[in-house]
Amino acid sequence: KFFFIKPKAEINLKKGKWLTMNAEEGIFDIKQQTLELIGDVIFLHSDGEQIDTNNAVIDLKKAIIYGNKKIFGKNETINFSSEGFKVVKTGKIFQLLGKSKIKIKNIK
């Protein structure tokens, strides 16, 4: 296992999009192919989405990102909070887990 202090990663996605991740600490498990991000975890997407939480796991074998700590997220039209989340490989499905709250802004 590798232990990281203040890990930061930038991932280039399809069609020129990107995802940036920051945390206070990270643990990469070589055998399990997982990266656990701990403390002040922030995900920023080039489309303007932002997710804040205290814990997230990136499972490279299963191509999923998930967390079971409270999260807050936002973009131009939606604010949300939840007790956990899961994102599958395609990134098209973002699941809120547990008690969740979503606020959609009025678009004019």
Short mmCIF file of N, CA and C in Angstrom, two decimals, residues 2 6 10 18 31-33 38 45-46 49-50 70 73-74 78 88 91-92 96:
data_model
loop_
_atom_site.label_atom_id
_atom_site.label_comp_id
_atom_site.label_asym_id
_atom_site.label_seq_id
_atom_site.Cartn_x
_atom_site.Cartn_y
_atom_site.Cartn_z
N PHE A 2 0.41 2.26 -0.67
CA PHE A 2 1.09 3.55 -0.69
C PHE A 2 0.22 4.56 0.04
N LYS A 6 -2.07 14.88 0.83
CA LYS A 6 -2.61 15.86 -0.12
C LYS A 6 -2.54 15.38 -1.58
N GLU A 10 -5.60 14.61 -11.87
CA GLU A 10 -6.39 15.14 -12.97
C GLU A 10 -6.53 14.03 -14.00
N TRP A 18 -12.59 16.77 -18.33
CA TRP A 18 -11.63 16.35 -17.32
C TRP A 18 -12.29 16.28 -15.95
N LYS A 31 -2.67 -4.36 -4.51
CA LYS A 31 -3.29 -5.66 -4.71
C LYS A 31 -4.76 -5.54 -5.07
N GLN A 32 -5.50 -4.71 -4.34
CA GLN A 32 -6.94 -4.54 -4.57
C GLN A 32 -7.24 -3.54 -5.69
N GLN A 33 -6.23 -2.76 -6.11
CA GLN A 33 -6.40 -1.73 -7.14
C GLN A 33 -7.46 -0.70 -6.74
N ILE A 38 -9.31 10.40 1.68
CA ILE A 38 -9.78 10.66 3.04
C ILE A 38 -9.59 12.13 3.38
N HIS A 45 -15.55 18.64 -11.96
CA HIS A 45 -15.69 18.19 -13.34
C HIS A 45 -15.69 19.41 -14.25
N SER A 46 -15.17 19.25 -15.44
CA SER A 46 -15.09 20.37 -16.39
C SER A 46 -16.45 20.94 -16.75
N GLU A 49 -19.67 20.60 -12.36
CA GLU A 49 -20.13 19.86 -11.19
C GLU A 49 -19.04 19.81 -10.12
N GLN A 50 -19.47 19.87 -8.86
CA GLN A 50 -18.55 19.74 -7.74
C GLN A 50 -19.18 18.83 -6.70
N LYS A 70 -21.30 11.45 4.28
CA LYS A 70 -22.16 12.52 3.77
C LYS A 70 -21.48 13.27 2.64
N GLY A 73 -23.16 18.16 -3.27
CA GLY A 73 -22.83 18.35 -4.67
C GLY A 73 -23.61 19.49 -5.27
N LYS A 74 -23.07 20.03 -6.36
CA LYS A 74 -23.77 21.12 -7.03
C LYS A 74 -23.28 21.26 -8.46
N ILE A 78 -28.54 22.28 -9.97
CA ILE A 78 -28.91 21.35 -8.91
C ILE A 78 -27.94 21.46 -7.72
N VAL A 88 -20.79 4.70 -11.65
CA VAL A 88 -20.29 3.58 -12.44
C VAL A 88 -19.41 4.08 -13.57
N GLY A 91 -20.03 6.99 -16.01
CA GLY A 91 -20.24 8.31 -15.44
C GLY A 91 -21.63 8.86 -15.73
N LYS A 92 -22.43 8.09 -16.48
CA LYS A 92 -23.77 8.54 -16.81
C LYS A 92 -24.75 8.30 -15.67
N LEU A 96 -27.35 8.40 -5.62
CA LEU A 96 -27.33 8.92 -4.25
C LEU A 96 -27.81 7.80 -3.35
#
